[in-house]
């Protein structure tokens, strides 16, 4: 029963905490699993990290004394300490982009009862001259439907706090805790802290801008028909011709290589970092390569390489050749002198032997 005696309530809380530890730990693990499964249903946020902790017992008491004890006792209000520790069980979701935070909030709010919301991002952005921790905190409990399920019944009386923040916000929170003095300090030092916080805020915005810019570049990359049209005029290397009308050749980049790869390998998913790395390998070997020339190499040689692929994979020792390996063979077939290093010595030897054995017969006379 609640009282106005802190010493009595402190003992009650400690007894509750110690007796409930195993249940709280099981509840934390169940909540982490549940939220991880929910995030996995949305590809845009499926990679977010979920972690949790149980607040230390004495830390709970310290928080109560600092935030609630004086106000409750000044109004002669009876209290139970447990009722005022909303983050006894705490979870955190660390996502990649600022707009992921709202996406996560919508997903979670539809599956749990929301007891309270603290939007530290909105609070910070309402001030023009302050910078600091930004994130979204939700006080949650299991929904009524889940509380009636046998597997969750033991956790029905355990609300928890969920913090949602970006990777950058999480990094700032960690560093911010290392800065011991932030308020009653000289203005010069306070300005430097604000500058550092502003740089983190800028990093968050730029990270999102890079994502959006990348998507726009992929969308803006010309349709394959235009790349194919460019390939039609570069069967040989473009050479400077005096007084010739200048012709535009679009340089190869990761976005145009991806567009070409998707044409030749429809339905294939290409991991961005692999596309990026492969494109750079090609450019390092042939710095002036255009997207049309790259497409020309694939268009002219992929039939032969596909026949080799079928033969190679049918061998007892054969292993599947993925699209990048196929493209490496195409480039080598198109220009062995330039692209020899894209294949291992063994792969080159195997391909060369197969090509020699399958050269079309030359008619005599």
mmCIF file of N, CA, C and O in Angstrom, residues 44-45 94-104 164-169 203-212 214:
data_model
loop_
_atom_site.group_PDB
_atom_site.id
_atom_site.type_symbol
_atom_site.label_atom_id
_atom_site.label_comp_id
_atom_site.label_asym_id
_atom_site.label_seq_id
_atom_site.Cartn_x
_atom_site.Cartn_y
_atom_site.Cartn_z
ATOM 1 N N UNK A 44 12.460 -1.284 -44.906
ATOM 2 C CA UNK A 44 13.151 0.005 -44.743
ATOM 3 C C UNK A 44 13.790 0.140 -43.375
ATOM 4 O O UNK A 44 14.773 0.877 -43.216
ATOM 5 N N UNK A 45 13.271 -0.550 -42.371
ATOM 6 C CA UNK A 45 13.796 -0.413 -41.010
ATOM 7 C C UNK A 45 14.210 -1.758 -40.425
ATOM 8 O O UNK A 45 14.534 -1.854 -39.235
ATOM 9 N N UNK A 94 17.916 1.597 -32.498
ATOM 10 C CA UNK A 94 18.835 2.504 -33.187
ATOM 11 C C UNK A 94 18.678 2.265 -34.683
ATOM 12 O O UNK A 94 19.028 1.198 -35.195
ATOM 13 N N UNK A 95 18.117 3.252 -35.370
ATOM 14 C CA UNK A 95 17.876 3.122 -36.811
ATOM 15 C C UNK A 95 18.863 4.007 -37.579
ATOM 16 O O UNK A 95 19.703 4.672 -36.979
ATOM 17 N N UNK A 96 18.755 4.011 -38.888
ATOM 18 C CA UNK A 96 19.765 4.680 -39.700
ATOM 19 C C UNK A 96 19.449 6.149 -39.979
ATOM 20 O O UNK A 96 20.333 7.001 -39.889
ATOM 21 N N UNK A 97 18.221 6.446 -40.305
ATOM 22 C CA UNK A 97 17.897 7.782 -40.804
ATOM 23 C C UNK A 97 16.854 8.476 -39.937
ATOM 24 O O UNK A 97 16.053 7.827 -39.256
ATOM 25 N N UNK A 98 16.850 9.810 -39.995
ATOM 26 C CA UNK A 98 15.920 10.599 -39.183
ATOM 27 C C UNK A 98 14.473 10.218 -39.440
ATOM 28 O O UNK A 98 13.672 10.104 -38.498
ATOM 29 N N UNK A 99 14.105 10.029 -40.699
ATOM 30 C CA UNK A 99 12.704 9.716 -40.985
ATOM 31 C C UNK A 99 12.341 8.275 -40.625
ATOM 32 O O UNK A 99 11.162 7.917 -40.600
ATOM 33 N N UNK A 100 13.347 7.451 -40.312
ATOM 34 C CA UNK A 100 13.050 6.104 -39.815
ATOM 35 C C UNK A 100 12.417 6.157 -38.427
ATOM 36 O O UNK A 100 11.662 5.254 -38.053
ATOM 37 N N UNK A 101 12.739 7.189 -37.659
ATOM 38 C CA UNK A 101 12.237 7.294 -36.288
ATOM 39 C C UNK A 101 10.708 7.316 -36.285
ATOM 40 O O UNK A 101 10.063 6.595 -35.520
ATOM 41 N N UNK A 102 10.129 8.145 -37.148
ATOM 42 C CA UNK A 102 8.674 8.239 -37.226
ATOM 43 C C UNK A 102 8.079 6.939 -37.769
ATOM 44 O O UNK A 102 6.996 6.508 -37.347
ATOM 45 N N UNK A 103 8.795 6.310 -38.676
ATOM 46 C CA UNK A 103 8.324 5.044 -39.255
ATOM 47 C C UNK A 103 8.265 3.961 -38.173
ATOM 48 O O UNK A 103 7.309 3.190 -38.090
ATOM 49 N N UNK A 104 9.304 3.923 -37.336
ATOM 50 C CA UNK A 104 9.340 2.955 -36.244
ATOM 51 C C UNK A 104 8.230 3.263 -35.243
ATOM 52 O O UNK A 104 7.529 2.361 -34.769
ATOM 53 N N UNK A 164 13.801 5.621 -29.301
ATOM 54 C CA UNK A 164 14.034 5.459 -30.742
ATOM 55 C C UNK A 164 14.942 6.592 -31.180
ATOM 56 O O UNK A 164 14.620 7.775 -30.985
ATOM 57 N N UNK A 165 16.070 6.260 -31.750
ATOM 58 C CA UNK A 165 17.028 7.293 -32.167
ATOM 59 C C UNK A 165 17.823 6.795 -33.366
ATOM 60 O O UNK A 165 17.833 5.596 -33.661
ATOM 61 N N UNK A 166 18.496 7.710 -34.022
ATOM 62 C CA UNK A 166 19.338 7.336 -35.152
ATOM 63 C C UNK A 166 20.728 6.941 -34.655
ATOM 64 O O UNK A 166 21.085 7.165 -33.490
ATOM 65 N N UNK A 167 21.514 6.370 -35.553
ATOM 66 C CA UNK A 167 22.895 6.008 -35.221
ATOM 67 C C UNK A 167 23.660 7.243 -34.755
ATOM 68 O O UNK A 167 24.413 7.202 -33.772
ATOM 69 N N UNK A 168 23.457 8.365 -35.445
ATOM 70 C CA UNK A 168 24.166 9.595 -35.089
ATOM 71 C C UNK A 168 23.688 10.108 -33.735
ATOM 72 O O UNK A 168 24.496 10.515 -32.889
ATOM 73 N N UNK A 169 22.395 10.106 -33.501
ATOM 74 C CA UNK A 169 21.856 10.539 -32.213
ATOM 75 C C UNK A 169 22.362 9.652 -31.081
ATOM 76 O O UNK A 169 22.666 10.137 -29.979
ATOM 77 N N UNK A 203 25.329 16.000 -39.504
ATOM 78 C CA UNK A 203 25.673 14.673 -40.016
ATOM 79 C C UNK A 203 24.411 13.842 -40.241
ATOM 80 O O UNK A 203 24.290 13.128 -41.247
ATOM 81 N N UNK A 204 23.461 13.926 -39.309
ATOM 82 C CA UNK A 204 22.200 13.200 -39.461
ATOM 83 C C UNK A 204 21.476 13.629 -40.730
ATOM 84 O O UNK A 204 20.969 12.805 -41.495
ATOM 85 N N UNK A 205 21.426 14.928 -40.957
ATOM 86 C CA UNK A 205 20.729 15.448 -42.140
ATOM 87 C C UNK A 205 21.449 15.052 -43.421
ATOM 88 O O UNK A 205 20.825 14.691 -44.426
ATOM 89 N N UNK A 206 22.764 15.128 -43.402
ATOM 90 C CA UNK A 206 23.530 14.793 -44.603
ATOM 91 C C UNK A 206 23.449 13.300 -44.919
ATOM 92 O O UNK A 206 23.412 12.904 -46.080
ATOM 93 N N UNK A 207 23.434 12.482 -43.892
ATOM 94 C CA UNK A 207 23.307 11.035 -44.086
ATOM 95 C C UNK A 207 22.006 10.731 -44.824
ATOM 96 O O UNK A 207 21.971 9.950 -45.781
ATOM 97 N N UNK A 208 20.938 11.388 -44.395
ATOM 98 C CA UNK A 208 19.650 11.195 -45.056
ATOM 99 C C UNK A 208 19.682 11.772 -46.474
ATOM 100 O O UNK A 208 19.151 11.170 -47.412
ATOM 101 N N UNK A 209 20.325 12.934 -46.630
ATOM 102 C CA UNK A 209 20.398 13.571 -47.954
ATOM 103 C C UNK A 209 21.166 12.702 -48.941
ATOM 104 O O UNK A 209 20.814 12.621 -50.124
ATOM 105 N N UNK A 210 22.223 12.033 -48.468
ATOM 106 C CA UNK A 210 22.992 11.138 -49.335
ATOM 107 C C UNK A 210 22.120 9.966 -49.779
ATOM 108 O O UNK A 210 22.133 9.570 -50.948
ATOM 109 N N UNK A 211 21.355 9.405 -48.851
ATOM 110 C CA UNK A 211 20.444 8.312 -49.217
ATOM 111 C C UNK A 211 19.450 8.765 -50.281
ATOM 112 O O UNK A 211 19.253 8.092 -51.299
ATOM 113 N N UNK A 212 18.826 9.925 -50.043
ATOM 114 C CA UNK A 212 17.830 10.420 -50.989
ATOM 115 C C UNK A 212 18.473 10.776 -52.328
ATOM 116 O O UNK A 212 17.900 10.513 -53.396
ATOM 117 N N UNK A 214 21.166 9.439 -53.622
ATOM 118 C CA UNK A 214 21.510 8.195 -54.312
ATOM 119 C C UNK A 214 20.285 7.628 -55.031
ATOM 120 O O UNK A 214 20.367 7.206 -56.194
#
